[in-house]
Amino acid sequence: MRAAAQSEIMPRFAAREAASPSQPVGVERTVKGDGSVVTAADHAMQERLRTELARRWPQYALLGEEMSGQAHASLMPSAHEGLWCLDPLDGTTNYAAGVPFFGVSLALLKADGPVLGLIYDPLRDECFSAVRGQGAWRNGVPLRATVTAPDELRRCLAVVDFKRLPRPLAAALGSAPPYGSQRNFGACSLEWCWLAAGRFHLYMHGGQKLWDYAAGSLIAAEAGIPAATLDGEPIFSFGLDSRSVVAAVDAASFERWTAWTASIAQR
């Protein structure tokens, strides 16, 4: 994954950064039917990894974000025997705009959820990984959520994606946030990893696709991060529907965060 990202993603990003506004280079982008951006780097990375994974593990099919919806649906039954789930470039909008926050996410799914997760940040050369039941790592070093959040939500740093949240919840967060400060980085997979690394305290997202959370949620879980959907369900669902996320860096913060969220839902 590292070699593929450094040869397929980074040269195009470097070309984009070196281009003049009147002559943009290396940002061949289009808008998909759902309004999201896709670039040549997404397609190149997906094809590169599809070829390499098929050569080394031919028994597993690949479900990539940039495949058609019909292809996604046809591949889901394969997960019972094992299925790769790939986001070849998570944070494409950042990438196309020159914002230095994007990565590659790959998970191996079985019928009961992800068993292997790999997320690579090519700008920082950070590789986050996890094996179910065996732990999580950052560049080979064991990763545990050792950061304890402040004992009050109002002193916490939160990462929140507002645009996908239910309107009453988004309005409450906007008008009277319970935390001290808020960010949104624009690449779900890396947000999971940064939470697992203790780089912020609270996390909320209104809707992630399977390739957004498959690897990241496993890495976070293996690092000891408590997480659930806004409805209190487990994050992983064997399907293509979007899943919401509420998570925190420690159990006490998670309890306070979910209690506040529930209080808004009851209004």
PDB file of N, CA and C in Angstrom, residues 84-174:
ATOM      1  N   TRP A  84     -12.083  -7.895   0.347  1.00  0.00           N
ATOM      2  CA  TRP A  84     -11.355  -6.657   0.572  1.00  0.00           C
ATOM      3  C   TRP A  84     -12.294  -5.476   0.376  1.00  0.00           C
ATOM      4  N   CYS A  85     -12.203  -4.493   1.254  1.00  0.00           N
ATOM      5  CA  CYS A  85     -13.011  -3.271   1.146  1.00  0.00           C
ATOM      6  C   CYS A  85     -12.050  -2.093   1.103  1.00  0.00           C
ATOM      7  N   LEU A  86     -12.053  -1.363  -0.004  1.00  0.00           N
ATOM      8  CA  LEU A  86     -11.036  -0.352  -0.258  1.00  0.00           C
ATOM      9  C   LEU A  86     -11.629   1.030  -0.511  1.00  0.00           C
ATOM     10  N   ASP A  87     -11.060   2.018   0.159  1.00  0.00           N
ATOM     11  CA  ASP A  87     -11.230   3.415  -0.240  1.00  0.00           C
ATOM     12  C   ASP A  87      -9.868   3.836  -0.764  1.00  0.00           C
ATOM     13  N   PRO A  88      -9.716   3.934  -2.083  1.00  0.00           N
ATOM     14  CA  PRO A  88      -8.383   4.167  -2.645  1.00  0.00           C
ATOM     15  C   PRO A  88      -7.812   5.542  -2.338  1.00  0.00           C
ATOM     16  N   LEU A  89      -8.693   6.502  -2.074  1.00  0.00           N
ATOM     17  CA  LEU A  89      -8.244   7.848  -1.696  1.00  0.00           C
ATOM     18  C   LEU A  89      -9.333   8.490  -0.858  1.00  0.00           C
ATOM     19  N   ASP A  90      -9.243   8.313   0.440  1.00  0.00           N
ATOM     20  CA  ASP A  90     -10.215   8.906   1.357  1.00  0.00           C
ATOM     21  C   ASP A  90      -9.810  10.355   1.614  1.00  0.00           C
ATOM     22  N   GLY A  91     -10.754  11.278   1.388  1.00  0.00           N
ATOM     23  CA  GLY A  91     -10.437  12.691   1.481  1.00  0.00           C
ATOM     24  C   GLY A  91     -10.130  13.271   0.112  1.00  0.00           C
ATOM     25  N   THR A  92     -10.834  12.776  -0.916  1.00  0.00           N
ATOM     26  CA  THR A  92     -10.566  13.224  -2.283  1.00  0.00           C
ATOM     27  C   THR A  92     -10.789  14.722  -2.453  1.00  0.00           C
ATOM     28  N   THR A  93     -11.809  15.263  -1.810  1.00  0.00           N
ATOM     29  CA  THR A  93     -12.054  16.709  -1.916  1.00  0.00           C
ATOM     30  C   THR A  93     -10.863  17.491  -1.360  1.00  0.00           C
ATOM     31  N   ASN A  94     -10.336  17.061  -0.221  1.00  0.00           N
ATOM     32  CA  ASN A  94      -9.114  17.674   0.313  1.00  0.00           C
ATOM     33  C   ASN A  94      -7.981  17.586  -0.706  1.00  0.00           C
ATOM     34  N   TYR A  95      -7.775  16.396  -1.220  1.00  0.00           N
ATOM     35  CA  TYR A  95      -6.688  16.128  -2.163  1.00  0.00           C
ATOM     36  C   TYR A  95      -6.775  17.040  -3.383  1.00  0.00           C
ATOM     37  N   ALA A  96      -7.960  17.127  -3.966  1.00  0.00           N
ATOM     38  CA  ALA A  96      -8.138  17.928  -5.174  1.00  0.00           C
ATOM     39  C   ALA A  96      -7.952  19.417  -4.906  1.00  0.00           C
ATOM     40  N   ALA A  97      -8.281  19.834  -3.673  1.00  0.00           N
ATOM     41  CA  ALA A  97      -8.166  21.255  -3.324  1.00  0.00           C
ATOM     42  C   ALA A  97      -6.789  21.627  -2.793  1.00  0.00           C
ATOM     43  N   GLY A  98      -5.942  20.627  -2.557  1.00  0.00           N
ATOM     44  CA  GLY A  98      -4.618  20.901  -2.019  1.00  0.00           C
ATOM     45  C   GLY A  98      -4.539  20.896  -0.514  1.00  0.00           C
ATOM     46  N   VAL A  99      -5.592  20.401   0.152  1.00  0.00           N
ATOM     47  CA  VAL A  99      -5.586  20.309   1.617  1.00  0.00           C
ATOM     48  C   VAL A  99      -4.835  19.027   2.012  1.00  0.00           C
ATOM     49  N   PRO A 100      -3.786  19.117   2.813  1.00  0.00           N
ATOM     50  CA  PRO A 100      -2.935  17.960   3.092  1.00  0.00           C
ATOM     51  C   PRO A 100      -3.478  17.024   4.172  1.00  0.00           C
ATOM     52  N   PHE A 101      -4.635  16.436   3.878  1.00  0.00           N
ATOM     53  CA  PHE A 101      -5.209  15.465   4.807  1.00  0.00           C
ATOM     54  C   PHE A 101      -6.016  14.461   3.990  1.00  0.00           C
ATOM     55  N   PHE A 102      -5.428  13.311   3.700  1.00  0.00           N
ATOM     56  CA  PHE A 102      -6.071  12.254   2.934  1.00  0.00           C
ATOM     57  C   PHE A 102      -5.302  10.955   3.147  1.00  0.00           C
ATOM     58  N   GLY A 103      -5.912   9.852   2.808  1.00  0.00           N
ATOM     59  CA  GLY A 103      -5.251   8.575   3.027  1.00  0.00           C
ATOM     60  C   GLY A 103      -5.885   7.457   2.228  1.00  0.00           C
ATOM     61  N   VAL A 104      -5.379   6.267   2.433  1.00  0.00           N
ATOM     62  CA  VAL A 104      -5.862   5.053   1.777  1.00  0.00           C
ATOM     63  C   VAL A 104      -6.337   4.096   2.863  1.00  0.00           C
ATOM     64  N   SER A 105      -7.513   3.500   2.662  1.00  0.00           N
ATOM     65  CA  SER A 105      -8.087   2.621   3.672  1.00  0.00           C
ATOM     66  C   SER A 105      -8.417   1.263   3.061  1.00  0.00           C
ATOM     67  N   LEU A 106      -7.952   0.197   3.705  1.00  0.00           N
ATOM     68  CA  LEU A 106      -8.186  -1.164   3.221  1.00  0.00           C
ATOM     69  C   LEU A 106      -8.543  -2.056   4.401  1.00  0.00           C
ATOM     70  N   ALA A 107      -9.626  -2.813   4.263  1.00  0.00           N
ATOM     71  CA  ALA A 107     -10.031  -3.748   5.302  1.00  0.00           C
ATOM     72  C   ALA A 107     -10.337  -5.100   4.668  1.00  0.00           C
ATOM     73  N   LEU A 108     -10.098  -6.155   5.412  1.00  0.00           N
ATOM     74  CA  LEU A 108     -10.530  -7.491   5.007  1.00  0.00           C
ATOM     75  C   LEU A 108     -11.763  -7.831   5.834  1.00  0.00           C
ATOM     76  N   LEU A 109     -12.879  -8.024   5.142  1.00  0.00           N
ATOM     77  CA  LEU A 109     -14.151  -8.296   5.806  1.00  0.00           C
ATOM     78  C   LEU A 109     -14.470  -9.779   5.782  1.00  0.00           C
ATOM     79  N   LYS A 110     -15.059 -10.229   6.863  1.00  0.00           N
ATOM     80  CA  LYS A 110     -15.696 -11.533   6.919  1.00  0.00           C
ATOM     81  C   LYS A 110     -17.161 -11.296   7.280  1.00  0.00           C
ATOM     82  N   ALA A 111     -17.945 -12.346   7.377  1.00  0.00           N
ATOM     83  CA  ALA A 111     -19.387 -12.191   7.614  1.00  0.00           C
ATOM     84  C   ALA A 111     -19.678 -11.442   8.913  1.00  0.00           C
ATOM     85  N   ASP A 112     -18.806 -11.576   9.910  1.00  0.00           N
ATOM     86  CA  ASP A 112     -19.049 -10.948  11.204  1.00  0.00           C
ATOM     87  C   ASP A 112     -18.262  -9.662  11.396  1.00  0.00           C
ATOM     88  N   GLY A 113     -17.735  -9.105  10.308  1.00  0.00           N
ATOM     89  CA  GLY A 113     -17.071  -7.815  10.423  1.00  0.00           C
ATOM     90  C   GLY A 113     -15.637  -7.824   9.935  1.00  0.00           C
ATOM     91  N   PRO A 114     -14.949  -6.697  10.069  1.00  0.00           N
ATOM     92  CA  PRO A 114     -13.561  -6.604   9.621  1.00  0.00           C
ATOM     93  C   PRO A 114     -12.624  -7.403  10.524  1.00  0.00           C
ATOM     94  N   VAL A 115     -11.671  -8.091   9.909  1.00  0.00           N
ATOM     95  CA  VAL A 115     -10.678  -8.856  10.665  1.00  0.00           C
ATOM     96  C   VAL A 115      -9.287  -8.260  10.514  1.00  0.00           C
ATOM     97  N   LEU A 116      -9.115  -7.400   9.528  1.00  0.00           N
ATOM     98  CA  LEU A 116      -7.839  -6.741   9.280  1.00  0.00           C
ATOM     99  C   LEU A 116      -8.113  -5.336   8.774  1.00  0.00           C
ATOM    100  N   GLY A 117      -7.373  -4.363   9.288  1.00  0.00           N
ATOM    101  CA  GLY A 117      -7.524  -2.987   8.828  1.00  0.00           C
ATOM    102  C   GLY A 117      -6.177  -2.334   8.603  1.00  0.00           C
ATOM    103  N   LEU A 118      -6.053  -1.624   7.486  1.00  0.00           N
ATOM    104  CA  LEU A 118      -4.830  -0.896   7.147  1.00  0.00           C
ATOM    105  C   LEU A 118      -5.208   0.493   6.640  1.00  0.00           C
ATOM    106  N   ILE A 119      -4.627   1.521   7.199  1.00  0.00           N
ATOM    107  CA  ILE A 119      -4.860   2.893   6.744  1.00  0.00           C
ATOM    108  C   ILE A 119      -3.513   3.588   6.641  1.00  0.00           C
ATOM    109  N   TYR A 120      -3.261   4.153   5.464  1.00  0.00           N
ATOM    110  CA  TYR A 120      -1.966   4.792   5.226  1.00  0.00           C
ATOM    111  C   TYR A 120      -2.140   6.265   4.907  1.00  0.00           C
ATOM    112  N   ASP A 121      -1.373   7.082   5.602  1.00  0.00           N
ATOM    113  CA  ASP A 121      -1.315   8.526   5.380  1.00  0.00           C
ATOM    114  C   ASP A 121      -0.016   8.808   4.625  1.00  0.00           C
ATOM    115  N   PRO A 122      -0.073   9.035   3.302  1.00  0.00           N
ATOM    116  CA  PRO A 122       1.157   9.185   2.530  1.00  0.00           C
ATOM    117  C   PRO A 122       1.906  10.480   2.788  1.00  0.00           C
ATOM    118  N   LEU A 123       1.239  11.501   3.288  1.00  0.00           N
ATOM    119  CA  LEU A 123       1.918  12.759   3.576  1.00  0.00           C
ATOM    120  C   LEU A 123       2.789  12.667   4.823  1.00  0.00           C
ATOM    121  N   ARG A 124       2.306  11.966   5.832  1.00  0.00           N
ATOM    122  CA  ARG A 124       3.037  11.846   7.096  1.00  0.00           C
ATOM    123  C   ARG A 124       3.753  10.506   7.211  1.00  0.00           C
ATOM    124  N   ASP A 125       3.591   9.665   6.208  1.00  0.00           N
ATOM    125  CA  ASP A 125       4.173   8.322   6.189  1.00  0.00           C
ATOM    126  C   ASP A 125       3.805   7.552   7.461  1.00  0.00           C
ATOM    127  N   GLU A 126       2.529   7.648   7.827  1.00  0.00           N
ATOM    128  CA  GLU A 126       2.012   6.910   8.978  1.00  0.00           C
ATOM    129  C   GLU A 126       1.123   5.773   8.480  1.00  0.00           C
ATOM    130  N   CYS A 127       1.410   4.579   8.945  1.00  0.00           N
ATOM    131  CA  CYS A 127       0.583   3.426   8.610  1.00  0.00           C
ATOM    132  C   CYS A 127      -0.060   2.902   9.886  1.00  0.00           C
ATOM    133  N   PHE A 128      -1.376   2.968   9.944  1.00  0.00           N
ATOM    134  CA  PHE A 128      -2.148   2.439  11.071  1.00  0.00           C
ATOM    135  C   PHE A 128      -2.689   1.072  10.664  1.00  0.00           C
ATOM    136  N   SER A 129      -2.639   0.124  11.582  1.00  0.00           N
ATOM    137  CA  SER A 129      -3.094  -1.221  11.258  1.00  0.00           C
ATOM    138  C   SER A 129      -3.705  -1.886  12.475  1.00  0.00           C
ATOM    139  N   ALA A 130      -4.512  -2.909  12.213  1.00  0.00           N
ATOM    140  CA  ALA A 130      -5.113  -3.681  13.302  1.00  0.00           C
ATOM    141  C   ALA A 130      -5.488  -5.063  12.798  1.00  0.00           C
ATOM    142  N   VAL A 131      -5.379  -6.031  13.689  1.00  0.00           N
ATOM    143  CA  VAL A 131      -5.878  -7.383  13.463  1.00  0.00           C
ATOM    144  C   VAL A 131      -6.862  -7.672  14.582  1.00  0.00           C
ATOM    145  N   ARG A 132      -8.046  -8.117  14.230  1.00  0.00           N
ATOM    146  CA  ARG A 132      -9.076  -8.309  15.241  1.00  0.00           C
ATOM    147  C   ARG A 132      -8.605  -9.289  16.321  1.00  0.00           C
ATOM    148  N   GLY A 133      -8.724  -8.822  17.561  1.00  0.00           N
ATOM    149  CA  GLY A 133      -8.327  -9.638  18.700  1.00  0.00           C
ATOM    150  C   GLY A 133      -6.852  -9.625  19.013  1.00  0.00           C
ATOM    151  N   GLN A 134      -6.059  -8.904  18.201  1.00  0.00           N
ATOM    152  CA  GLN A 134      -4.607  -8.910  18.410  1.00  0.00           C
ATOM    153  C   GLN A 134      -4.017  -7.532  18.643  1.00  0.00           C
ATOM    154  N   GLY A 135      -4.813  -6.478  18.463  1.00  0.00           N
ATOM    155  CA  GLY A 135      -4.328  -5.140  18.752  1.00  0.00           C
ATOM    156  C   GLY A 135      -4.220  -4.260  17.532  1.00  0.00           C
ATOM    157  N   ALA A 136      -3.762  -3.030  17.772  1.00  0.00           N
ATOM    158  CA  ALA A 136      -3.595  -2.025  16.729  1.00  0.00           C
ATOM    159  C   ALA A 136      -2.198  -1.433  16.828  1.00  0.00           C
ATOM    160  N   TRP A 137      -1.711  -0.894  15.707  1.00  0.00           N
ATOM    161  CA  TRP A 137      -0.352  -0.371  15.653  1.00  0.00           C
ATOM    162  C   TRP A 137      -0.293   0.893  14.793  1.00  0.00           C
ATOM    163  N   ARG A 138       0.680   1.727  15.080  1.00  0.00           N
ATOM    164  CA  ARG A 138       1.032   2.856  14.226  1.00  0.00           C
ATOM    165  C   ARG A 138       2.490   2.714  13.867  1.00  0.00           C
ATOM    166  N   ASN A 139       2.766   2.507  12.588  1.00  0.00           N
ATOM    167  CA  ASN A 139       4.126   2.243  12.107  1.00  0.00           C
ATOM    168  C   ASN A 139       4.798   1.132  12.916  1.00  0.00           C
ATOM    169  N   GLY A 140       4.018   0.099  13.215  1.00  0.00           N
ATOM    170  CA  GLY A 140       4.559  -1.070  13.896  1.00  0.00           C
ATOM    171  C   GLY A 140       4.619  -0.980  15.403  1.00  0.00           C
ATOM    172  N   VAL A 141       4.334   0.178  15.963  1.00  0.00           N
ATOM    173  CA  VAL A 141       4.365   0.375  17.421  1.00  0.00           C
ATOM    174  C   VAL A 141       2.951   0.184  17.966  1.00  0.00           C
ATOM    175  N   PRO A 142       2.778  -0.626  19.016  1.00  0.00           N
ATOM    176  CA  PRO A 142       1.427  -0.848  19.561  1.00  0.00           C
ATOM    177  C   PRO A 142       0.714   0.465  19.863  1.00  0.00           C
ATOM    178  N   LEU A 143      -0.556   0.507  19.477  1.00  0.00           N
ATOM    179  CA  LEU A 143      -1.358   1.719  19.612  1.00  0.00           C
ATOM    180  C   LEU A 143      -2.457   1.462  20.625  1.00  0.00           C
ATOM    181  N   ARG A 144      -2.438   2.216  21.710  1.00  0.00           N
ATOM    182  CA  ARG A 144      -3.483   2.139  22.712  1.00  0.00           C
ATOM    183  C   ARG A 144      -3.945   3.550  23.036  1.00  0.00           C
ATOM    184  N   ALA A 145      -5.238   3.687  23.309  1.00  0.00           N
ATOM    185  CA  ALA A 145      -5.799   4.995  23.653  1.00  0.00           C
ATOM    186  C   ALA A 145      -5.418   5.329  25.096  1.00  0.00           C
ATOM    187  N   THR A 146      -4.221   5.886  25.262  1.00  0.00           N
ATOM    188  CA  THR A 146      -3.713   6.178  26.603  1.00  0.00           C
ATOM    189  C   THR A 146      -4.032   7.597  27.056  1.00  0.00           C
ATOM    190  N   VAL A 147      -4.517   8.415  26.126  1.00  0.00           N
ATOM    191  CA  VAL A 147      -4.880   9.788  26.486  1.00  0.00           C
ATOM    192  C   VAL A 147      -6.218   9.780  27.209  1.00  0.00           C
ATOM    193  N   THR A 148      -6.278  10.445  28.342  1.00  0.00           N
ATOM    194  CA  THR A 148      -7.534  10.592  29.076  1.00  0.00           C
ATOM    195  C   THR A 148      -8.078  11.990  28.816  1.00  0.00           C
ATOM    196  N   ALA A 149      -9.315  12.050  28.403  1.00  0.00           N
ATOM    197  CA  ALA A 149      -9.926  13.337  28.108  1.00  0.00           C
ATOM    198  C   ALA A 149     -10.155  14.128  29.394  1.00  0.00           C
ATOM    199  N   PRO A 150     -10.292  15.437  29.289  1.00  0.00           N
ATOM    200  CA  PRO A 150     -10.670  16.235  30.464  1.00  0.00           C
ATOM    201  C   PRO A 150     -11.968  15.708  31.072  1.00  0.00           C
ATOM    202  N   ASP A 151     -12.172  15.978  32.348  1.00  0.00           N
ATOM    203  CA  ASP A 151     -13.320  15.395  33.045  1.00  0.00           C
ATOM    204  C   ASP A 151     -14.621  16.147  32.780  1.00  0.00           C
ATOM    205  N   GLU A 152     -14.588  17.138  31.893  1.00  0.00           N
ATOM    206  CA  GLU A 152     -15.795  17.846  31.483  1.00  0.00           C
ATOM    207  C   GLU A 152     -15.804  17.962  29.961  1.00  0.00           C
ATOM    208  N   LEU A 153     -16.967  17.746  29.364  1.00  0.00           N
ATOM    209  CA  LEU A 153     -17.058  17.845  27.912  1.00  0.00           C
ATOM    210  C   LEU A 153     -16.630  19.217  27.413  1.00  0.00           C
ATOM    211  N   ARG A 154     -16.936  20.260  28.188  1.00  0.00           N
ATOM    212  CA  ARG A 154     -16.659  21.625  27.719  1.00  0.00           C
ATOM    213  C   ARG A 154     -15.168  21.914  27.590  1.00  0.00           C
ATOM    214  N   ARG A 155     -14.338  21.008  28.049  1.00  0.00           N
ATOM    215  CA  ARG A 155     -12.891  21.176  27.908  1.00  0.00           C
ATOM    216  C   ARG A 155     -12.303  20.242  26.854  1.00  0.00           C
ATOM    217  N   CYS A 156     -13.175  19.521  26.154  1.00  0.00           N
ATOM    218  CA  CYS A 156     -12.725  18.530  25.182  1.00  0.00           C
ATOM    219  C   CYS A 156     -12.602  19.117  23.769  1.00  0.00           C
ATOM    220  N   LEU A 157     -11.754  18.496  22.964  1.00  0.00           N
ATOM    221  CA  LEU A 157     -11.634  18.802  21.535  1.00  0.00           C
ATOM    222  C   LEU A 157     -12.419  17.735  20.773  1.00  0.00           C
ATOM    223  N   ALA A 158     -13.353  18.170  19.935  1.00  0.00           N
ATOM    224  CA  ALA A 158     -14.221  17.260  19.190  1.00  0.00           C
ATOM    225  C   ALA A 158     -13.990  17.385  17.696  1.00  0.00           C
ATOM    226  N   VAL A 159     -14.135  16.269  16.998  1.00  0.00           N
ATOM    227  CA  VAL A 159     -14.186  16.262  15.535  1.00  0.00           C
ATOM    228  C   VAL A 159     -15.614  15.883  15.153  1.00  0.00           C
ATOM    229  N   VAL A 160     -16.293  16.793  14.479  1.00  0.00           N
ATOM    230  CA  VAL A 160     -17.711  16.620  14.149  1.00  0.00           C
ATOM    231  C   VAL A 160     -17.937  16.969  12.680  1.00  0.00           C
ATOM    232  N   ASP A 161     -18.618  16.075  11.953  1.00  0.00           N
ATOM    233  CA  ASP A 161     -19.051  16.366  10.586  1.00  0.00           C
ATOM    234  C   ASP A 161     -20.507  16.810  10.654  1.00  0.00           C
ATOM    235  N   PHE A 162     -20.756  18.104  10.521  1.00  0.00           N
ATOM    236  CA  PHE A 162     -22.098  18.651  10.701  1.00  0.00           C
ATOM    237  C   PHE A 162     -23.058  18.304   9.569  1.00  0.00           C
ATOM    238  N   LYS A 163     -22.575  18.281   8.355  1.00  0.00           N
ATOM    239  CA  LYS A 163     -23.499  18.231   7.216  1.00  0.00           C
ATOM    240  C   LYS A 163     -24.275  16.923   7.105  1.00  0.00           C
ATOM    241  N   ARG A 164     -23.836  15.869   7.753  1.00  0.00           N
ATOM    242  CA  ARG A 164     -24.537  14.597   7.666  1.00  0.00           C
ATOM    243  C   ARG A 164     -25.343  14.270   8.924  1.00  0.00           C
ATOM    244  N   LEU A 165     -25.343  15.168   9.893  1.00  0.00           N
ATOM    245  CA  LEU A 165     -26.067  14.920  11.134  1.00  0.00           C
ATOM    246  C   LEU A 165     -27.545  15.269  10.991  1.00  0.00           C
ATOM    247  N   PRO A 166     -28.421  14.656  11.802  1.00  0.00           N
ATOM    248  CA  PRO A 166     -29.820  15.100  11.850  1.00  0.00           C
ATOM    249  C   PRO A 166     -29.869  16.583  12.203  1.00  0.00           C
ATOM    250  N   ARG A 167     -30.792  17.313  11.591  1.00  0.00           N
ATOM    251  CA  ARG A 167     -30.815  18.769  11.766  1.00  0.00           C
ATOM    252  C   ARG A 167     -30.940  19.224  13.217  1.00  0.00           C
ATOM    253  N   PRO A 168     -31.810  18.627  14.025  1.00  0.00           N
ATOM    254  CA  PRO A 168     -31.900  19.089  15.424  1.00  0.00           C
ATOM    255  C   PRO A 168     -30.580  18.927  16.180  1.00  0.00           C
ATOM    256  N   LEU A 169     -29.881  17.822  15.906  1.00  0.00           N
ATOM    257  CA  LEU A 169     -28.605  17.598  16.578  1.00  0.00           C
ATOM    258  C   LEU A 169     -27.559  18.592  16.082  1.00  0.00           C
ATOM    259  N   ALA A 170     -27.491  18.800  14.783  1.00  0.00           N
ATOM    260  CA  ALA A 170     -26.537  19.764  14.230  1.00  0.00           C
ATOM    261  C   ALA A 170     -26.812  21.170  14.755  1.00  0.00           C
ATOM    262  N   ALA A 171     -28.100  21.521  14.861  1.00  0.00           N
ATOM    263  CA  ALA A 171     -28.463  22.853  15.365  1.00  0.00           C
ATOM    264  C   ALA A 171     -28.035  23.022  16.814  1.00  0.00           C
ATOM    265  N   ALA A 172     -28.236  21.987  17.617  1.00  0.00           N
ATOM    266  CA  ALA A 172     -27.844  22.067  19.024  1.00  0.00           C
ATOM    267  C   ALA A 172     -26.337  22.182  19.169  1.00  0.00           C
ATOM    268  N   LEU A 173     -25.601  21.422  18.360  1.00  0.00           N
ATOM    269  CA  LEU A 173     -24.146  21.494  18.408  1.00  0.00           C
ATOM    270  C   LEU A 173     -23.651  22.867  17.961  1.00  0.00           C
ATOM    271  N   GLY A 174     -24.337  23.444  16.983  1.00  0.00           N
ATOM    272  CA  GLY A 174     -23.925  24.755  16.485  1.00  0.00           C
ATOM    273  C   GLY A 174     -24.243  25.894  17.433  1.00  0.00           C
TER     274      GLY A 174
END
